[in-house]
Tab-separated table of C-alpha atoms and ligand atoms in Angstrom:
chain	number	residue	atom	x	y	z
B	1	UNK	CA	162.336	-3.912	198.649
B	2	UNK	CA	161.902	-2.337	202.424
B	3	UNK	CA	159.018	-3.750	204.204
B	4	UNK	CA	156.230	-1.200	204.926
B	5	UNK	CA	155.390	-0.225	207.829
B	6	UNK	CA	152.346	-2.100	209.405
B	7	UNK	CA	149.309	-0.043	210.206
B	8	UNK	CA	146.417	-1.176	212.727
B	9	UNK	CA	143.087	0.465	213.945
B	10	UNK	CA	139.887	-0.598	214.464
B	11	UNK	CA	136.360	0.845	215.509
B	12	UNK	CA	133.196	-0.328	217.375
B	13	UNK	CA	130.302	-0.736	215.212
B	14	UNK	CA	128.027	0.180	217.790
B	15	UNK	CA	126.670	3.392	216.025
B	16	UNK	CA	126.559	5.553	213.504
B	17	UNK	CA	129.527	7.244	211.508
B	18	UNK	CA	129.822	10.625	211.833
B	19	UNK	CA	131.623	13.505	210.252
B	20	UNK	CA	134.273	13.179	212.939
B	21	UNK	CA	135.145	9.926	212.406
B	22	UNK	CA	135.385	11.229	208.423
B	23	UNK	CA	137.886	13.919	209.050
B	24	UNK	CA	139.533	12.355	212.630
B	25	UNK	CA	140.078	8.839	211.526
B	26	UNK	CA	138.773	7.678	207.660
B	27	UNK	CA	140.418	10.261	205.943
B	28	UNK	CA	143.416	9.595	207.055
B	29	UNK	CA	143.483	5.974	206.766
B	30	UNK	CA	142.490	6.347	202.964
B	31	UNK	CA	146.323	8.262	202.383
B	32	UNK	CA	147.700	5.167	204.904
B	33	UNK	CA	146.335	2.766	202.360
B	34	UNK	CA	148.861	3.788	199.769
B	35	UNK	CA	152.258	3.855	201.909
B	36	UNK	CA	151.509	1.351	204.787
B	37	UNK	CA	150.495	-2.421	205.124
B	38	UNK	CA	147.213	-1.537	206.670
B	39	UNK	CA	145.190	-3.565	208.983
B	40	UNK	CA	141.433	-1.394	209.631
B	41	UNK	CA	139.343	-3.796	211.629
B	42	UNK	CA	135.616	-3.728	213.497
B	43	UNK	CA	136.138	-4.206	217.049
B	44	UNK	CA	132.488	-6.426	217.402
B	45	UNK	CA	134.193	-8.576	220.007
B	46	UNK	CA	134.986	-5.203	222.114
B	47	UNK	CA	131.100	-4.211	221.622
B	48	UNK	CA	130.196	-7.090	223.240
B	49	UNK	CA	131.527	-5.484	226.626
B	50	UNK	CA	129.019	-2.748	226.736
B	51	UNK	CA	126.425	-4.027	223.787
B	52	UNK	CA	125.188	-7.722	224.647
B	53	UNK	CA	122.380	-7.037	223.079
B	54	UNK	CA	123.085	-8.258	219.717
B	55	UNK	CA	120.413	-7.249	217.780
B	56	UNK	CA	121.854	-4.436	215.924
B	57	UNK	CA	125.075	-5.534	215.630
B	58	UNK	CA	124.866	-7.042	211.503
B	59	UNK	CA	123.148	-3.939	210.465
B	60	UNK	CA	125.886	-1.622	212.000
B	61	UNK	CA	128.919	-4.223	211.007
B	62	UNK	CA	127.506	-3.781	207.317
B	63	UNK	CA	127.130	-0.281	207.278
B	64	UNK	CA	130.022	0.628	208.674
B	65	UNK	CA	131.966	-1.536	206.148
B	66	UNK	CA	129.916	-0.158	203.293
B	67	UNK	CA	130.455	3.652	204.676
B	68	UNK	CA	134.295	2.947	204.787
B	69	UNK	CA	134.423	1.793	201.301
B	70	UNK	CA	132.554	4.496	200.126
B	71	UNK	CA	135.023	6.748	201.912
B	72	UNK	CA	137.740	5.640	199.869
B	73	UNK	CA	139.061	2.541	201.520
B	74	UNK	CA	140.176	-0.044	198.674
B	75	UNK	CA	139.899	-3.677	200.225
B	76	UNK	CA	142.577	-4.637	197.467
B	77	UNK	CA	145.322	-2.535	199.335
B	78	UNK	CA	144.269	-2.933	203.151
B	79	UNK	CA	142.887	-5.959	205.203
B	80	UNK	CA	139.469	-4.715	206.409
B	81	UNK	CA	137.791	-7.044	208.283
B	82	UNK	CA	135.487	-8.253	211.714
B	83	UNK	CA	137.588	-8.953	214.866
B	84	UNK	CA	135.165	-11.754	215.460
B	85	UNK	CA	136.729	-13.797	211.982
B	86	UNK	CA	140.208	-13.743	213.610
B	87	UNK	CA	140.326	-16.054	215.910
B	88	UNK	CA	144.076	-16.171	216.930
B	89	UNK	CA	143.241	-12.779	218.312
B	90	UNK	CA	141.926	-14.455	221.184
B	91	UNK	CA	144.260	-17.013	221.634
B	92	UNK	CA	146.707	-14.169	222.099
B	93	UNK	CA	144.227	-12.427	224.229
B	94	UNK	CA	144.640	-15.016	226.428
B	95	UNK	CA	148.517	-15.053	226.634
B	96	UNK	CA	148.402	-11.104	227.264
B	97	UNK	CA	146.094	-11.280	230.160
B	98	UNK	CA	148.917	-13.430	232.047
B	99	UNK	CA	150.893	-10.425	231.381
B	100	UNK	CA	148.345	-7.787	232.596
B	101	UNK	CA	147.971	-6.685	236.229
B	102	UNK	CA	144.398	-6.435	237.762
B	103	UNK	CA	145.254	-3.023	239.747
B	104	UNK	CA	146.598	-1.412	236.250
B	105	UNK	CA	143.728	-2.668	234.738
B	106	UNK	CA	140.981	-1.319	237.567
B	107	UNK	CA	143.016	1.988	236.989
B	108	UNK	CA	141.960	2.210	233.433
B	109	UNK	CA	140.127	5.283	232.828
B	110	UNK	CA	137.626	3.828	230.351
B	111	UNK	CA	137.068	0.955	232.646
B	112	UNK	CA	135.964	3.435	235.330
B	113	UNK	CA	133.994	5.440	233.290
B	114	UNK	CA	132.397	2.284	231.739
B	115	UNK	CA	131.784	0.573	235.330
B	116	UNK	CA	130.017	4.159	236.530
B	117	UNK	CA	127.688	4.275	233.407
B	118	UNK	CA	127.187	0.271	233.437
B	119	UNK	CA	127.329	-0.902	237.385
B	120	UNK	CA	124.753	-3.977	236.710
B	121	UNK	CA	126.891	-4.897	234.281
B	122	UNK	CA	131.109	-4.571	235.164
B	123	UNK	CA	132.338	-8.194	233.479
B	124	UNK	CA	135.224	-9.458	233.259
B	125	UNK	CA	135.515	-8.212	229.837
B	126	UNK	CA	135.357	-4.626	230.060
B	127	UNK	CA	138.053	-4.791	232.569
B	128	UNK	CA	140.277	-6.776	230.077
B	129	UNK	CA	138.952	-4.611	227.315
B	130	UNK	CA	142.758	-3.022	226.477
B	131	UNK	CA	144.253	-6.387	226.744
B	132	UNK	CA	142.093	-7.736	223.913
B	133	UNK	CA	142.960	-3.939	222.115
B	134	UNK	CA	146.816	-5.104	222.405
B	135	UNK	CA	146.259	-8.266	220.907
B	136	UNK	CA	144.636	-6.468	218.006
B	137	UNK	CA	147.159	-4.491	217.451
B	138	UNK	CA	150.270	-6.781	218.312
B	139	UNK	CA	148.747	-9.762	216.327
B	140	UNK	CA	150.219	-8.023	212.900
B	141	UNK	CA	153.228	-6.964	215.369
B	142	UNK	CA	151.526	-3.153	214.107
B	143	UNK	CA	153.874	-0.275	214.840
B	144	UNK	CA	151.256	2.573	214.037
B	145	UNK	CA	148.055	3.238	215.478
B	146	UNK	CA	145.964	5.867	214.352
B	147	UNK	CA	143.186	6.801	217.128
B	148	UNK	CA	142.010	10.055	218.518
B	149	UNK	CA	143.426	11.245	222.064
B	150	UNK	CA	141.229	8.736	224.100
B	151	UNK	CA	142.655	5.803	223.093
B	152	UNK	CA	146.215	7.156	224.483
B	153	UNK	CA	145.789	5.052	227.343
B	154	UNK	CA	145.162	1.694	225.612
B	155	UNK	CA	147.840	2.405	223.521
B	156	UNK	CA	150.075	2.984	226.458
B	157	UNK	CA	148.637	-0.104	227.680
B	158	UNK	CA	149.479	-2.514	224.385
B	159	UNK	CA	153.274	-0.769	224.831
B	160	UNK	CA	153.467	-1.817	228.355
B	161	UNK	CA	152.053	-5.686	227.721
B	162	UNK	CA	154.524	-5.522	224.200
B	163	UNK	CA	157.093	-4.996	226.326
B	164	UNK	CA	156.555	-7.532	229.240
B	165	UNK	CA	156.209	-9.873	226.770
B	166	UNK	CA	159.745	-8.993	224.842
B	167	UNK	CA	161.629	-8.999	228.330
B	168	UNK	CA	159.783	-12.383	229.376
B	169	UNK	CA	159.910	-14.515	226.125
B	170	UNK	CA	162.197	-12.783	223.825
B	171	UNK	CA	161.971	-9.741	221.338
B	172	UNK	CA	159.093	-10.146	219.024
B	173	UNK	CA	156.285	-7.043	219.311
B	174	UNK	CA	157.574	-3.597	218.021
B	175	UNK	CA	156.307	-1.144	220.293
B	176	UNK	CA	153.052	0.532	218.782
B	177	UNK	CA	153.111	4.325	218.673
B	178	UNK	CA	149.863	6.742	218.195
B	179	UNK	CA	150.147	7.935	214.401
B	180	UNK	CA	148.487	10.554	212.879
B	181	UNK	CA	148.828	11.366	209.261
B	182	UNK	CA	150.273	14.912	208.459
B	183	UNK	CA	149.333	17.988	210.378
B	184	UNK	CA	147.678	15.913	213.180
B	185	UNK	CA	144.075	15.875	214.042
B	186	UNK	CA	141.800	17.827	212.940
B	187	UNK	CA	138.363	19.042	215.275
B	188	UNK	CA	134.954	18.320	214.252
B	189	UNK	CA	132.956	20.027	216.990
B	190	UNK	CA	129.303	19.266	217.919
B	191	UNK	CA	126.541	21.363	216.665
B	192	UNK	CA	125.223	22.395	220.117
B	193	UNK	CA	128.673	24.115	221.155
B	194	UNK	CA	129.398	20.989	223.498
B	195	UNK	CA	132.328	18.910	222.788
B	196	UNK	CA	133.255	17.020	219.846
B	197	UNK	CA	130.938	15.374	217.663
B	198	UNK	CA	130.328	11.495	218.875
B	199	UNK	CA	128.661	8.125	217.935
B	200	UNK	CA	126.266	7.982	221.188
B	201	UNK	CA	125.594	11.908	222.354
B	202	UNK	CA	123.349	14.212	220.714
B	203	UNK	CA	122.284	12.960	217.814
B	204	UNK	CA	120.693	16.159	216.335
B	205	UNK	CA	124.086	17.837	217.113
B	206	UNK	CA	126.036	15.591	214.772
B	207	UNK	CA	126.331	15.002	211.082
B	208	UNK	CA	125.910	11.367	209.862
B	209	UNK	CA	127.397	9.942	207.370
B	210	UNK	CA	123.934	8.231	206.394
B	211	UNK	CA	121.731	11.664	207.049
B	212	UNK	CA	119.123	12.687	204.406
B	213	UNK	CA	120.111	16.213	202.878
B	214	UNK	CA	116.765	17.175	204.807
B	215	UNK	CA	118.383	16.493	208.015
B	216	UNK	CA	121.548	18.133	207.236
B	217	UNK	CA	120.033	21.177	206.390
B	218	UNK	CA	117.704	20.936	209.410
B	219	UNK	CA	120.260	20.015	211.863
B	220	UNK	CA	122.615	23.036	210.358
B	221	UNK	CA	119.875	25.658	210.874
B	222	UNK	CA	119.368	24.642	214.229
B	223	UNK	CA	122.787	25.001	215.241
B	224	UNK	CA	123.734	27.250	218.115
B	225	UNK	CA	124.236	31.611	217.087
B	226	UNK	CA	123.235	34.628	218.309
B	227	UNK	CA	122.798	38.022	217.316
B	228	UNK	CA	126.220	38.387	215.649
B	229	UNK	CA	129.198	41.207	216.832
B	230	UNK	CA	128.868	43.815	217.582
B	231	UNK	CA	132.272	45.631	217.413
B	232	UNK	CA	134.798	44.976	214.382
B	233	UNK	CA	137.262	41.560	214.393
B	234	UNK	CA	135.322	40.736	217.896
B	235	UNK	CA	136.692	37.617	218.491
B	236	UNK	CA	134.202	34.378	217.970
B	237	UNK	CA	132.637	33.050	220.848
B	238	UNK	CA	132.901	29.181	221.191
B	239	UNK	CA	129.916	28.255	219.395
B	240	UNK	CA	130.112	30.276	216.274
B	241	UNK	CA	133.738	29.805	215.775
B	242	UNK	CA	132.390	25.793	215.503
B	243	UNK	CA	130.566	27.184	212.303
B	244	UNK	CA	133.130	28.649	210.774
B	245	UNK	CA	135.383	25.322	211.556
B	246	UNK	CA	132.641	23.348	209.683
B	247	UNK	CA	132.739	25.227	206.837
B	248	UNK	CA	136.679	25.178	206.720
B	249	UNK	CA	135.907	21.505	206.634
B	250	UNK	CA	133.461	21.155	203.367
B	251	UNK	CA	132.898	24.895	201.950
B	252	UNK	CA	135.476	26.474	199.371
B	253	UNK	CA	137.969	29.179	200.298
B	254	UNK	CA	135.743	32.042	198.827
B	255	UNK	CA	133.152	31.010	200.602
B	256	UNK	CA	134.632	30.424	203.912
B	257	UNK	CA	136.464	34.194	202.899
B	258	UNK	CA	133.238	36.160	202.377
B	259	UNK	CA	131.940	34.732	205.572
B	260	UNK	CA	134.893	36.077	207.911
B	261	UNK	CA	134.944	38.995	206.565
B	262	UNK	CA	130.772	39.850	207.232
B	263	UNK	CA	131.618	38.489	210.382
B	264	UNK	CA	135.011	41.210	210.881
B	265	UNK	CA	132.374	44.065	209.930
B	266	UNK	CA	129.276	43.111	211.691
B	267	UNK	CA	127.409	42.335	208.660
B	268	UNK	CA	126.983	38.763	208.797
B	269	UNK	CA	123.625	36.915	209.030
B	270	UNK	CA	124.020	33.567	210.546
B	271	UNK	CA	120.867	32.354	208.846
B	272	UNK	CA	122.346	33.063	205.523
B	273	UNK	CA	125.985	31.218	206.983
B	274	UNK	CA	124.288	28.030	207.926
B	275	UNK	CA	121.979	28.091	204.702
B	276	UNK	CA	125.068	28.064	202.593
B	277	UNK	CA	126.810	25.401	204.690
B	278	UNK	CA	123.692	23.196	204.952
B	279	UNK	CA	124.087	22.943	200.968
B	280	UNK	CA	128.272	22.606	200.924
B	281	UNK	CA	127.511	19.861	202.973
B	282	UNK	CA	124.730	17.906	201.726
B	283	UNK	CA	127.558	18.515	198.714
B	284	UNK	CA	129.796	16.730	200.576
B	285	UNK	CA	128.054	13.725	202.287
B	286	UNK	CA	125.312	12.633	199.916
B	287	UNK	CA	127.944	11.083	197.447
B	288	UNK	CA	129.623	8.835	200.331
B	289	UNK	CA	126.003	8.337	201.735
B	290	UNK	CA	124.866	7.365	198.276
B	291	UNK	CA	127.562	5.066	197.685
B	292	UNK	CA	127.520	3.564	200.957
B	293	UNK	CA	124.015	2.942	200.148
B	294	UNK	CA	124.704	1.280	197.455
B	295	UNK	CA	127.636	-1.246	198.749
B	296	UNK	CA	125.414	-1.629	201.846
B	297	UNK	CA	122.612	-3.013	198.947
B	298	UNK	CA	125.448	-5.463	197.427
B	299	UNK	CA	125.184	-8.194	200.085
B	300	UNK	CA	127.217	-10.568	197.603
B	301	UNK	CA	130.331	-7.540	197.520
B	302	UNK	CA	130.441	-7.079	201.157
B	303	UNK	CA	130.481	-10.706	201.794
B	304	UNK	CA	133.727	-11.190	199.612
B	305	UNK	CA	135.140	-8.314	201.319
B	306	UNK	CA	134.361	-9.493	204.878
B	307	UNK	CA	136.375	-13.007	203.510
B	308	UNK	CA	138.964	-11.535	201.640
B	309	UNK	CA	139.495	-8.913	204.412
B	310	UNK	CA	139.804	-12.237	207.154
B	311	UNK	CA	141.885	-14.418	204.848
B	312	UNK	CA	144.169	-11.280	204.877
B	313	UNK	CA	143.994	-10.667	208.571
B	314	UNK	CA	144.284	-14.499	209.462
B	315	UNK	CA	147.198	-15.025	207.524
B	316	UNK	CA	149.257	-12.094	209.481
B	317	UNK	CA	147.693	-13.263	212.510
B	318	UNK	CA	148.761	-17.120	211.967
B	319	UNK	CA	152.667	-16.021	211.177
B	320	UNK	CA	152.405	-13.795	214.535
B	321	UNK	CA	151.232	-16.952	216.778
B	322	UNK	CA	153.278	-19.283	215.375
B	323	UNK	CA	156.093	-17.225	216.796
B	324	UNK	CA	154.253	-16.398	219.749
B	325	UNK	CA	153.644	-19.897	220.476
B	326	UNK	CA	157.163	-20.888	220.222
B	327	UNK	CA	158.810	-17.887	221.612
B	328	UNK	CA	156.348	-18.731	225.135
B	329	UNK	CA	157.494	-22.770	224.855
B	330	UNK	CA	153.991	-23.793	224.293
B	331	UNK	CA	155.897	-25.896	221.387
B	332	UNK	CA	157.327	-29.145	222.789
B	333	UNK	CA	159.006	-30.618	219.396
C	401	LIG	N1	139.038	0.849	221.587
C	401	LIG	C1	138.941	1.480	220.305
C	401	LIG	C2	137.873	2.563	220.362
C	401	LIG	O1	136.984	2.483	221.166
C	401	LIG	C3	138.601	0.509	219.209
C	401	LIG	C4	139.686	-0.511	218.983
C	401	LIG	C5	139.590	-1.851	219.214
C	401	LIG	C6	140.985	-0.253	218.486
C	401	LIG	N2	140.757	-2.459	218.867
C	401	LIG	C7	141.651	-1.527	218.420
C	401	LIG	C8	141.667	0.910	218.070
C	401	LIG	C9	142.963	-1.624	217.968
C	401	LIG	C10	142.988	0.789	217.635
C	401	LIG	C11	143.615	-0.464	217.588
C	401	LIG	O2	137.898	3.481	219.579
């Protein structure tokens, strides 16, 4: 039989999931789980960098898990599990950062942005951040990567260190490629018009996975319009045209239909638009939240999930470092 391609990603549990992480990243890693060896991780090492505070941290872990389960993830088919229960990850964290340059790594733009928005706080692991993002990936020798747009850079990043390391101590690391499933990915803009919808800004401006109905509907209503067109097939400013992508995302055809075409002849009501899309998606998300809800309530499931999702993990990640070991000449007999 061929071997499958290996898969990695992995994602901070420092917040809330969101409809864009739905439609930018879960979906697509629930039709990975049936052609690739996949390898969907929670970065909680990496939130150390900008979260010491650790407070949170087991209630986000848990939900996060719970909310990718109930999203379709089957943790028979892919290794999901904590960065934190891998512990060769740091060992070849370690190796990797004798392979990483402190002026490419001050050039990071994430490391910039992070050192602006946290200057009491620039350690030595936020500047090392991609470094430990490499060894993530390069631990199950991963050629796929599915992330959005700004994790190019890190990905870059893992290449270059994948490659220093294959010129220095011999081939081992395929070279890890951004991969995105199908038609590539899709936008889930914010509800004020601004941007993309995101874990830390504006909360009442994105969907959660874990909102009430109440605050769907509330948070669709509130959502940027104006007094509609005024001319025929006007094109859509911006903000409204973020409306009608939301309802591409969760409404049926008809629906989505009978909307663009009030909106061609001036006839549309917006409050009637975002009534109808407040209920297509409280459609949508109170299932997953439910069942989330549910796993999340299951303390004995997730716990055999976190372990089965680490013995997985740990065994790729042993086979990589025994070869890593050897391949370096840390292996004297
Ligand atoms: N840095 C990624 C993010 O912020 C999370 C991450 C950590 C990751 N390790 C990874 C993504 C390995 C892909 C592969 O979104």
């Amino acid at each position: 039989m061929q071997k499958k391609d290996i898969v990695m990603s992995g994602i901070r549990p420092t917040g809330f999931l969101h409809l864009g992480n739905y439609f930018g990243a879960l979906r697509n890693f629930v039709r990975m789980q049936e052609e690739y060896e996949c390898y969907f991780m929670l970065a909680d090492v990496h939130s150390l960098t900008t979260h010491p505070d650790t407070k949170e941290l087991a209630g986000h872990v848990k939900r996060v898990l719970a909310e990718y389960i109930a999203c379709g993830l089957d943790p028979e088919k892919v290794a999901l599990y904590c960065q934190s229960h891998v512990p060769e990850t740091t060992e070849l964290y370690l190796y990797l950062n004798m392979l990483a340059y402190k002026g490419e790594l001050e050039k990071t733009t994430t490391f910039k942005e992070k050192a602006r928005s946290q200057p009491d706080n620039v350690n030595a692991g936020l500047l090392t951040y991609p470094v430990l993002q490499a060894a993530d990936i390069l631990l199950h020798r991963a050629s796929l990567v599915p992330v959005g747009k700004d994790q190019e850079q890190h990905l870059e990043m893992s290449r270059n260190f994948a490659n220093r390391f294959n010129h220095r101590y011999g081939d081992l690391f395929p070279e890890p490629k951004a991969f995105n499933f199908g038609s590539g990915l899709v936008k889930v803009p914010s509800l004020d018009g601004a941007g993309k919808m995101s874990k830390s800004e504006n909360q009442s401006a994105t969907i959660y996975l874990s909102d009430s109905d109440d605050a769907i509907r509330k948070k669709l209503m509130k959502a940027k319009t104006d007094s509609g067109p005024t001319a025929p097939n006007t094109v859509k400013p911006d903000y409204i045209e973020n409306i009608f992508q939301l309802m591409r995302l969760v409404s049926d055809e008809a629906t989505l239909v009978s909307f663009e075409k009030a909106y061609d002849e001036c006839r549309i009501r917006y409050g009637d638009m975002k009534k109808q899309l407040g209920e297509d998606m409280v459609k949508f998300i109170a299932p997953i939240r439910e069942k989330a809800e549910s796993i999340r309530n299951d303390e004995g499931y997730l716990r055999s999930v976190m372990e089965k999702g680490a013995a997985k993990a740990g065994a790729s990640a042993a086979a990589t470092m025994e070869k890593v070991r050897a391949a370096i000449g840390l292996k004297y007999y």
